[in-house]
Tab-separated table of C-alpha atoms and ligand atoms in Angstrom:
chain	number	residue	atom	x	y	z
A	177	MET	CA	23.326	-71.041	-21.053
A	178	ASN	CA	23.578	-72.430	-17.612
A	179	LYS	CA	20.812	-73.701	-15.231
A	180	TYR	CA	20.900	-70.408	-13.326
A	181	THR	CA	19.983	-67.960	-16.206
A	182	GLN	CA	16.259	-67.947	-15.144
A	183	TYR	CA	17.091	-66.078	-11.949
A	184	LYS	CA	16.235	-62.428	-11.227
A	185	ALA	CA	17.070	-59.992	-8.425
A	186	GLU	CA	14.290	-58.205	-6.638
A	187	VAL	CA	14.107	-55.672	-3.807
A	188	ALA	CA	12.464	-57.520	-0.979
A	189	GLY	CA	12.764	-54.840	1.743
A	190	THR	CA	14.212	-51.474	2.506
A	191	GLY	CA	15.303	-49.549	5.682
A	192	MET	CA	16.940	-46.456	6.793
A	193	HIS	CA	18.382	-44.857	9.911
A	194	VAL	CA	19.517	-41.307	10.595
A	195	PRO	CA	21.050	-39.688	13.680
A	196	LYS	CA	18.650	-37.729	15.831
A	197	LYS	CA	20.856	-34.565	15.853
A	198	VAL	CA	19.638	-32.071	13.295
A	199	LEU	CA	21.909	-29.271	12.055
A	200	THR	CA	19.999	-26.586	10.165
A	201	ASN	CA	21.249	-23.941	7.828
A	202	PHE	CA	20.396	-21.322	10.576
A	203	ASP	CA	22.732	-23.227	12.924
A	204	LEU	CA	25.444	-22.974	10.385
A	205	GLU	CA	24.869	-19.220	9.953
A	206	LYS	CA	26.122	-18.914	13.541
A	207	THR	CA	29.582	-20.360	12.793
A	208	LEU	CA	30.184	-19.708	9.133
A	209	ASP	CA	30.049	-16.849	6.697
A	210	THR	CA	26.941	-18.318	4.907
A	211	SER	CA	23.116	-17.964	4.936
A	212	ASP	CA	20.103	-20.154	4.869
A	213	GLU	CA	19.146	-18.455	1.630
A	214	TRP	CA	22.410	-19.181	-0.105
A	215	ILE	CA	22.482	-22.897	0.898
A	216	ARG	CA	18.770	-23.338	-0.054
A	217	THR	CA	18.963	-21.696	-3.406
A	218	ARG	CA	22.331	-23.224	-4.430
A	219	THR	CA	21.722	-26.757	-3.090
A	220	GLY	CA	18.087	-27.240	-1.939
A	221	ILE	CA	19.384	-28.349	1.592
A	222	ARG	CA	17.609	-26.993	4.683
A	223	GLU	CA	19.064	-29.290	7.377
A	224	ARG	CA	21.199	-32.445	7.704
A	225	ARG	CA	21.772	-35.091	10.422
A	226	ILE	CA	24.926	-35.300	12.423
A	227	ALA	CA	26.146	-38.597	14.135
A	228	GLY	CA	26.546	-38.286	17.888
A	229	GLU	CA	28.685	-39.959	20.487
A	230	GLY	CA	28.527	-43.764	20.076
A	231	GLU	CA	27.154	-43.544	16.520
A	232	SER	CA	29.326	-44.498	13.457
A	233	SER	CA	28.786	-45.886	10.000
A	234	SER	CA	28.416	-49.407	11.357
A	235	THR	CA	25.790	-48.508	14.018
A	236	LEU	CA	23.730	-46.553	11.511
A	237	ALA	CA	24.133	-49.359	8.886
A	238	ALA	CA	23.045	-52.098	11.316
A	239	GLN	CA	19.880	-50.226	12.206
A	240	ALA	CA	18.978	-49.665	8.485
A	241	GLY	CA	19.929	-53.297	7.660
A	242	ASN	CA	17.730	-54.559	10.460
A	243	GLN	CA	14.853	-52.597	9.190
A	244	ALA	CA	15.295	-53.866	5.653
A	245	LEU	CA	15.282	-57.465	6.969
A	246	ASN	CA	12.136	-56.844	9.029
A	247	SER	CA	10.323	-55.232	6.127
A	248	ALA	CA	11.068	-58.312	3.997
A	249	GLY	CA	10.277	-60.755	6.787
A	250	VAL	CA	13.648	-62.410	6.349
A	251	ALA	CA	15.718	-63.606	9.327
A	252	PRO	CA	19.387	-62.493	9.641
A	253	GLU	CA	20.648	-66.053	9.436
A	254	GLU	CA	19.209	-66.239	5.853
A	255	VAL	CA	21.473	-63.534	4.610
A	256	ASP	CA	24.241	-64.759	2.360
A	257	LEU	CA	26.164	-61.555	1.836
A	258	ILE	CA	26.390	-58.128	3.391
A	259	ILE	CA	27.894	-55.290	1.241
A	260	VAL	CA	28.430	-52.082	3.029
A	261	CYS	CA	29.080	-49.205	0.702
A	262	THR	CA	30.920	-46.432	2.579
A	263	SER	CA	33.790	-43.970	2.364
A	264	THR	CA	33.604	-43.314	6.063
A	265	PRO	CA	34.293	-46.824	7.601
A	266	ASP	CA	34.385	-47.120	11.406
A	267	ILE	CA	38.113	-47.880	11.236
A	268	LEU	CA	40.597	-48.973	8.530
A	269	PHE	CA	39.905	-52.608	9.164
A	270	PRO	CA	38.145	-54.936	9.915
A	271	SER	CA	35.569	-53.804	7.426
A	272	THR	CA	32.401	-51.916	8.632
A	273	ALA	CA	30.443	-54.779	7.079
A	274	CYS	CA	31.926	-57.221	9.580
A	275	PHE	CA	30.776	-55.067	12.473
A	276	VAL	CA	27.376	-54.925	10.902
A	277	GLN	CA	27.250	-58.652	10.404
A	278	LYS	CA	27.961	-59.117	14.096
A	279	GLU	CA	25.464	-56.501	15.263
A	280	ILE	CA	22.505	-57.902	13.271
A	281	GLY	CA	23.406	-61.546	13.786
A	282	ALA	CA	23.789	-62.523	10.141
A	283	VAL	CA	26.008	-65.428	11.111
A	284	ASN	CA	25.985	-67.154	7.814
A	285	ALA	CA	26.833	-64.141	5.656
A	286	ALA	CA	30.075	-63.123	4.097
A	287	ALA	CA	30.682	-59.375	4.640
A	288	TYR	CA	32.823	-56.711	3.024
A	289	ASP	CA	32.956	-53.024	2.265
A	290	ILE	CA	33.180	-51.328	-1.090
A	291	SER	CA	34.378	-47.831	-1.796
A	292	ALA	CA	32.817	-45.917	-4.633
A	293	VAL	CA	31.956	-42.869	-2.531
A	294	CYS	CA	28.600	-41.401	-3.502
A	295	SER	CA	28.127	-44.037	-6.270
A	296	GLY	CA	28.562	-46.762	-3.743
A	297	PHE	CA	25.020	-48.101	-3.501
A	298	VAL	CA	24.633	-48.479	-7.295
A	299	PHE	CA	27.895	-50.194	-7.502
A	300	GLY	CA	26.825	-52.373	-4.508
A	301	LEU	CA	23.564	-53.162	-6.336
A	302	SER	CA	25.551	-54.198	-9.398
A	303	ILE	CA	27.591	-56.749	-7.367
A	304	ALA	CA	24.396	-58.106	-5.661
A	305	GLU	CA	22.843	-58.429	-9.047
A	306	GLN	CA	25.690	-60.715	-10.327
A	307	TYR	CA	25.493	-63.032	-7.287
A	308	LEU	CA	21.741	-63.286	-7.364
A	309	LYS	CA	21.173	-63.626	-11.165
A	310	SER	CA	23.918	-66.297	-11.323
A	311	GLY	CA	21.990	-68.307	-8.673
A	312	ARG	CA	25.015	-68.172	-6.291
A	313	TYR	CA	23.179	-66.411	-3.377
A	314	ARG	CA	19.502	-66.038	-2.310
A	315	TYR	CA	19.713	-62.866	-0.161
A	316	VAL	CA	22.239	-59.979	-0.355
A	317	LEU	CA	21.872	-57.019	1.911
A	318	VAL	CA	23.250	-53.854	0.290
A	319	ILE	CA	23.727	-50.973	2.772
A	320	GLY	CA	24.975	-47.396	2.153
A	321	SER	CA	26.254	-45.756	5.285
A	322	GLU	CA	28.204	-42.642	6.033
A	323	THR	CA	29.351	-40.350	8.787
A	324	ASN	CA	30.412	-37.547	6.495
A	325	SER	CA	30.354	-35.053	9.430
A	326	ARG	CA	33.545	-36.664	10.648
A	327	ILE	CA	35.501	-35.850	7.401
A	328	VAL	CA	34.270	-32.406	6.545
A	329	ASP	CA	36.163	-29.243	7.462
A	330	TRP	CA	33.571	-27.362	9.500
A	331	THR	CA	35.359	-24.158	8.580
A	332	ASP	CA	35.137	-24.677	4.834
A	333	ARG	CA	31.694	-23.219	3.776
A	334	SER	CA	32.058	-24.624	0.205
A	335	THR	CA	31.895	-28.187	1.330
A	336	CYS	CA	30.613	-28.578	4.951
A	337	ILE	CA	27.153	-27.109	4.099
A	338	LEU	CA	26.532	-30.065	1.668
A	339	PHE	CA	27.066	-33.189	3.652
A	340	GLY	CA	25.134	-35.223	6.196
A	341	ASP	CA	25.116	-38.604	8.001
A	342	GLY	CA	22.837	-41.592	7.625
A	343	ALA	CA	22.317	-45.017	6.389
A	344	GLY	CA	19.913	-46.716	3.917
A	345	ALA	CA	19.569	-50.443	3.132
A	346	ALA	CA	17.936	-52.736	0.545
A	347	LEU	CA	17.604	-56.470	0.834
A	348	LEU	CA	17.926	-58.026	-2.600
A	349	LYS	CA	16.362	-61.446	-3.125
A	350	ARG	CA	16.907	-64.047	-5.751
A	351	THR	CA	13.600	-65.035	-7.367
A	352	GLU	CA	12.725	-67.658	-9.924
A	353	SER	CA	9.302	-66.263	-10.791
A	354	ALA	CA	8.507	-65.421	-14.424
A	355	GLY	CA	7.540	-61.834	-15.373
A	356	SER	CA	9.264	-58.550	-16.113
A	357	GLY	CA	9.959	-57.310	-12.589
A	358	GLY	CA	13.121	-56.881	-10.521
A	359	LEU	CA	16.492	-55.147	-10.902
A	360	LEU	CA	16.578	-54.987	-14.737
A	361	SER	CA	20.148	-53.809	-15.139
A	362	SER	CA	22.946	-51.819	-13.580
A	363	HIS	CA	25.633	-49.800	-15.401
A	364	ILE	CA	28.719	-48.540	-13.602
A	365	TYR	CA	31.699	-46.430	-14.671
A	366	SER	CA	34.865	-44.869	-13.233
A	367	ASP	CA	37.353	-42.305	-14.421
A	368	GLY	CA	40.471	-42.217	-12.163
A	369	GLY	CA	41.773	-39.296	-14.239
A	370	LYS	CA	39.300	-37.041	-12.543
A	371	SER	CA	40.187	-38.100	-8.922
A	372	ASP	CA	41.078	-34.486	-8.012
A	373	LEU	CA	37.647	-33.249	-8.238
A	374	ILE	CA	36.537	-34.631	-4.908
A	375	ILE	CA	39.193	-36.087	-2.747
A	376	VAL	CA	40.295	-36.698	0.838
A	377	PRO	CA	44.076	-36.530	0.283
A	378	GLY	CA	45.290	-37.746	3.590
A	379	GLY	CA	47.370	-40.814	3.025
A	380	ILE	CA	47.224	-44.074	4.816
A	381	GLY	CA	49.023	-46.605	2.659
A	382	LYS	CA	50.818	-43.850	0.723
A	383	THR	CA	52.370	-41.732	3.521
A	384	GLY	CA	51.033	-43.166	6.788
A	385	VAL	CA	49.135	-41.060	9.254
A	386	SER	CA	51.276	-38.091	10.206
A	387	CYS	CA	50.751	-35.028	12.383
A	388	LYS	CA	51.716	-32.969	9.305
A	389	SER	CA	48.877	-34.384	7.250
A	390	VAL	CA	46.471	-33.770	10.100
A	391	GLU	CA	47.614	-30.173	10.541
A	392	ALA	CA	47.311	-29.563	6.870
A	393	GLY	CA	43.654	-30.722	7.012
A	394	ASP	CA	44.395	-33.594	4.574
A	395	TYR	CA	41.776	-35.862	6.135
A	396	PHE	CA	38.952	-33.538	5.138
A	397	ILE	CA	36.864	-33.489	1.859
A	398	LYS	CA	38.286	-31.195	-0.813
A	399	MET	CA	36.008	-30.493	-3.821
A	400	LEU	CA	36.102	-28.496	-6.923
A	401	GLY	CA	32.372	-27.804	-6.761
A	402	ASN	CA	31.830	-26.054	-10.143
A	403	ALA	CA	33.715	-28.657	-12.267
A	404	THR	CA	32.061	-31.513	-10.362
A	405	PHE	CA	28.690	-30.036	-11.068
A	406	LYS	CA	29.222	-30.054	-14.805
A	407	VAL	CA	30.589	-33.497	-15.092
A	408	ALA	CA	27.904	-34.859	-12.728
A	409	VAL	CA	25.164	-33.636	-15.046
A	410	LYS	CA	26.823	-34.946	-18.133
A	411	ARG	CA	27.521	-38.483	-16.782
A	412	MET	CA	24.264	-38.924	-14.869
A	413	VAL	CA	22.331	-38.067	-18.132
A	414	GLU	CA	24.555	-40.302	-20.397
A	415	VAL	CA	24.282	-43.312	-18.047
A	416	SER	CA	20.599	-42.900	-17.493
A	417	GLN	CA	19.987	-42.899	-21.228
A	418	GLU	CA	22.135	-46.029	-21.550
A	419	ALA	CA	20.145	-47.872	-18.891
A	420	LEU	CA	16.876	-47.007	-20.578
A	421	GLU	CA	17.985	-47.876	-24.045
A	422	PHE	CA	19.580	-51.184	-22.825
A	423	ASN	CA	16.092	-52.263	-21.584
A	424	GLY	CA	14.161	-50.985	-24.615
A	425	PHE	CA	12.642	-47.993	-22.755
A	426	THR	CA	12.483	-44.266	-23.285
A	427	HIS	CA	12.306	-41.419	-20.753
A	428	LYS	CA	8.482	-41.571	-21.157
A	429	ASP	CA	8.412	-45.045	-19.453
A	430	VAL	CA	10.037	-43.792	-16.185
A	431	ASP	CA	7.584	-43.622	-13.286
A	432	LEU	CA	10.145	-42.246	-10.761
A	433	VAL	CA	13.744	-41.102	-10.720
A	434	VAL	CA	15.375	-41.586	-7.353
A	435	PRO	CA	18.672	-39.823	-7.975
A	436	HIS	CA	21.746	-39.372	-5.784
A	437	GLN	CA	20.914	-36.395	-3.589
A	438	ALA	CA	24.061	-34.314	-4.316
A	439	ASN	CA	22.480	-30.973	-5.172
A	440	ARG	CA	18.894	-30.005	-6.032
A	441	ARG	CA	19.945	-28.179	-9.056
A	442	ILE	CA	21.919	-31.132	-10.438
A	443	MET	CA	18.870	-33.364	-10.020
A	444	ASP	CA	16.659	-30.772	-11.765
A	445	VAL	CA	19.002	-30.326	-14.684
A	446	VAL	CA	19.558	-34.011	-15.168
A	447	THR	CA	15.872	-34.822	-15.262
A	448	GLU	CA	15.109	-31.877	-17.537
A	449	LYS	CA	17.749	-33.001	-19.994
A	450	LEU	CA	16.343	-36.542	-19.902
A	451	GLY	CA	12.876	-35.063	-20.571
A	452	ILE	CA	11.357	-36.406	-17.417
A	453	PRO	CA	8.798	-34.050	-15.630
A	454	ALA	CA	9.593	-32.634	-12.240
A	455	ASP	CA	6.795	-34.477	-10.563
A	456	ARG	CA	8.604	-37.811	-11.377
A	457	ILE	CA	11.750	-37.010	-9.316
A	458	PHE	CA	11.989	-38.024	-5.617
A	459	ILE	CA	13.797	-35.366	-3.645
A	460	ASN	CA	14.685	-35.396	0.106
A	461	ILE	CA	17.995	-33.539	0.046
A	462	ASP	CA	16.282	-30.775	1.972
A	463	LYS	CA	16.088	-32.914	5.064
A	464	TYR	CA	19.376	-34.927	4.925
A	465	GLY	CA	21.880	-33.118	2.595
A	466	ASN	CA	24.271	-35.276	0.617
A	467	THR	CA	24.688	-38.590	2.605
A	468	SER	CA	26.940	-40.046	-0.099
A	469	ALA	CA	26.466	-43.766	-0.443
A	470	ALA	CA	23.391	-43.646	1.852
A	471	SER	CA	21.519	-41.096	-0.240
A	472	ILE	CA	19.858	-43.447	-2.779
A	473	PRO	CA	18.781	-46.146	-0.319
A	474	ILE	CA	17.396	-43.573	2.144
A	475	ALA	CA	15.466	-41.943	-0.705
A	476	LEU	CA	14.277	-45.242	-2.083
A	477	HIS	CA	13.063	-46.219	1.403
A	478	GLU	CA	11.172	-42.999	1.827
A	479	ALA	CA	9.718	-43.008	-1.677
A	480	TRP	CA	8.309	-46.439	-1.118
A	481	GLY	CA	7.106	-45.582	2.329
A	482	GLU	CA	5.266	-42.512	1.035
A	483	GLY	CA	3.599	-44.441	-1.748
A	484	ARG	CA	5.581	-42.682	-4.513
A	485	ILE	CA	6.591	-46.172	-5.862
A	486	ALA	CA	3.848	-48.790	-6.628
A	487	PRO	CA	4.198	-52.316	-7.797
A	488	GLY	CA	4.974	-52.339	-11.515
A	489	ASN	CA	6.592	-48.885	-11.580
A	490	LEU	CA	9.766	-48.290	-13.495
A	491	VAL	CA	12.292	-46.684	-11.154
A	492	LEU	CA	15.651	-45.168	-12.352
A	493	LEU	CA	18.615	-44.560	-9.917
A	494	PRO	CA	21.266	-42.350	-11.369
A	495	VAL	CA	24.390	-41.611	-9.391
A	496	ILE	CA	27.716	-39.761	-9.292
A	497	GLY	CA	30.624	-39.697	-6.874
A	498	ALA	CA	34.239	-39.141	-6.266
A	499	GLY	CA	36.652	-41.248	-8.175
A	500	LEU	CA	35.151	-40.210	-10.430
A	501	THR	CA	32.524	-42.903	-10.393
A	502	TRP	CA	28.973	-42.924	-11.831
A	503	GLY	CA	26.198	-45.262	-12.780
A	504	ALA	CA	22.529	-46.091	-12.965
A	505	ALA	CA	20.260	-48.933	-12.074
A	506	LEU	CA	16.805	-49.573	-13.427
A	507	ILE	CA	14.173	-51.481	-11.264
A	508	ARG	CA	10.808	-52.618	-12.296
A	509	TRP	CA	9.234	-52.470	-8.811
B	1267	ACO	N1	27.690	-19.633	1.685
B	1267	ACO	C1	27.896	-18.471	1.021
B	1267	ACO	N2	28.731	-18.340	-0.092
B	1267	ACO	C2	29.369	-19.417	-0.501
B	1267	ACO	C3	29.260	-20.657	0.167
B	1267	ACO	C4	28.377	-20.780	1.206
B	1267	ACO	N3	28.171	-21.936	1.862
B	1267	ACO	N4	30.045	-21.556	-0.504
B	1267	ACO	C5	30.612	-20.921	-1.529
B	1267	ACO	N5	30.244	-19.585	-1.502
B	1267	ACO	C6	30.652	-18.489	-2.370
B	1267	ACO	C7	31.999	-18.758	-3.008
B	1267	ACO	O1	33.036	-18.340	-2.161
B	1267	ACO	C8	31.772	-17.854	-4.262
B	1267	ACO	O2	32.059	-16.571	-3.933
B	1267	ACO	P1	32.893	-15.525	-4.896
B	1267	ACO	O3	32.011	-15.466	-6.148
B	1267	ACO	O4	33.031	-14.323	-4.132
B	1267	ACO	O5	34.255	-16.242	-5.233
B	1267	ACO	C9	30.417	-18.029	-4.655
B	1267	ACO	O6	29.717	-18.455	-3.493
B	1267	ACO	C10	30.139	-18.973	-5.763
B	1267	ACO	O7	30.747	-20.218	-5.547
B	1267	ACO	P2	30.640	-21.378	-6.470
B	1267	ACO	O8	31.594	-22.517	-6.033
B	1267	ACO	O9	30.747	-21.047	-7.863
B	1267	ACO	O10	29.132	-21.785	-6.204
B	1267	ACO	P3	28.313	-22.888	-6.949
B	1267	ACO	O11	27.041	-22.222	-7.504
B	1267	ACO	O12	28.982	-23.674	-7.895
B	1267	ACO	O13	27.770	-23.724	-5.797
B	1267	ACO	C11	28.259	-26.015	-4.885
B	1267	ACO	C12	28.752	-24.532	-5.031
B	1267	ACO	C13	26.887	-25.964	-4.133
B	1267	ACO	C14	29.294	-26.758	-4.114
B	1267	ACO	C15	28.080	-26.590	-6.266
B	1267	ACO	O14	29.185	-26.352	-7.087
B	1267	ACO	C16	27.844	-28.073	-6.253
B	1267	ACO	O15	26.903	-28.599	-5.761
B	1267	ACO	N6	28.708	-28.876	-6.845
B	1267	ACO	C17	28.561	-30.307	-7.039
B	1267	ACO	C18	28.805	-31.125	-5.757
B	1267	ACO	C19	28.639	-32.547	-6.102
B	1267	ACO	O16	27.758	-32.883	-6.879
B	1267	ACO	N7	29.407	-33.428	-5.543
B	1267	ACO	C20	29.329	-34.821	-6.012
B	1267	ACO	C21	29.180	-35.841	-5.061
B	1267	ACO	S1	30.097	-35.586	-3.617
B	1267	ACO	C22	31.003	-37.015	-3.330
B	1267	ACO	O17	31.105	-37.894	-4.126
B	1267	ACO	C23	31.696	-37.155	-2.054
């Protein structure tokens, strides 16, 4: 045992930022062979936000990050590390996190991106957890930020209706106080054998950018929706049960599930299989669609803001994403 083992990681503040432009299902009816009724009943989505000119994953992330710092009353100079979870970085490099660091003035922070697609935020939390619980850092800012609208094929009705843009952030703080609160544990997994379920096949290091790839639409999201749905349910249930058992809890102890907002039906089936009643799930997919790595921190920020999470509550965050990646974090608020 070392001198740092007494440390815990707590959520000190949250923030979010979404573009102003709203794209409704009715708007999509005008350009696609789809309907508001189909999209709502199959996914729960009514509208999503779309980044405008001058907006990118870094600009959305910086605003969400600033809000998280303000809500915690922490100055940017105090941040030790910024992790931006994104699969839509502004450019290949430097990292989106470096742009965010400059924008918010976190001059003492190291900054880097991680890529775990929709699972990004929970993967980011698990990294922050290690730095904080080990005592190495005091403040870690974890931001999920995406501009999915730039990598969806707006002629492919099976994918483009699902995704939206936005950013959410959580400032994690090392604390020495006794008690049972904080980020209790995080559990993350990957299965590269299922990489073809959700993929943007356009090569960078593999083939270089080529006109051929662009013409073939290789820089757009391709998804096997049905197969993804089934594996998403299985893995989110499994890993949620693992997180609960690891901490000596059962489904009855959970006050609120804040799941990745991929599809309303996935969230309903997962919580039903876990035995958690519908009034203990937080859902905002109707307003934002699937914002990938931003979905959980946006939902967490809104749930807290709306009073759905109170001090002492047990909050479960299950997630699934391309890779395949999946995970869950359990927080005693
Ligand atoms: N409007 C109208 N009809 C449509 C649309 C649309 N937007 N999209 C598909 N259809 C049609 C299909 O063409 C098909 O028609 P057919 O029967 O004549 O062939 C029919 O609807 C049924 O299609 P399915 O794909 O079987 O529809 P399903 O009920 O599976 O819903 C969906 C599709 C919403 C994509 C669902 O499979 C899903 O949500 N999957 C999981 C997505 C997910 O969780 N992704 C993980 C995270 S994403 C990430 O990590 C980047």
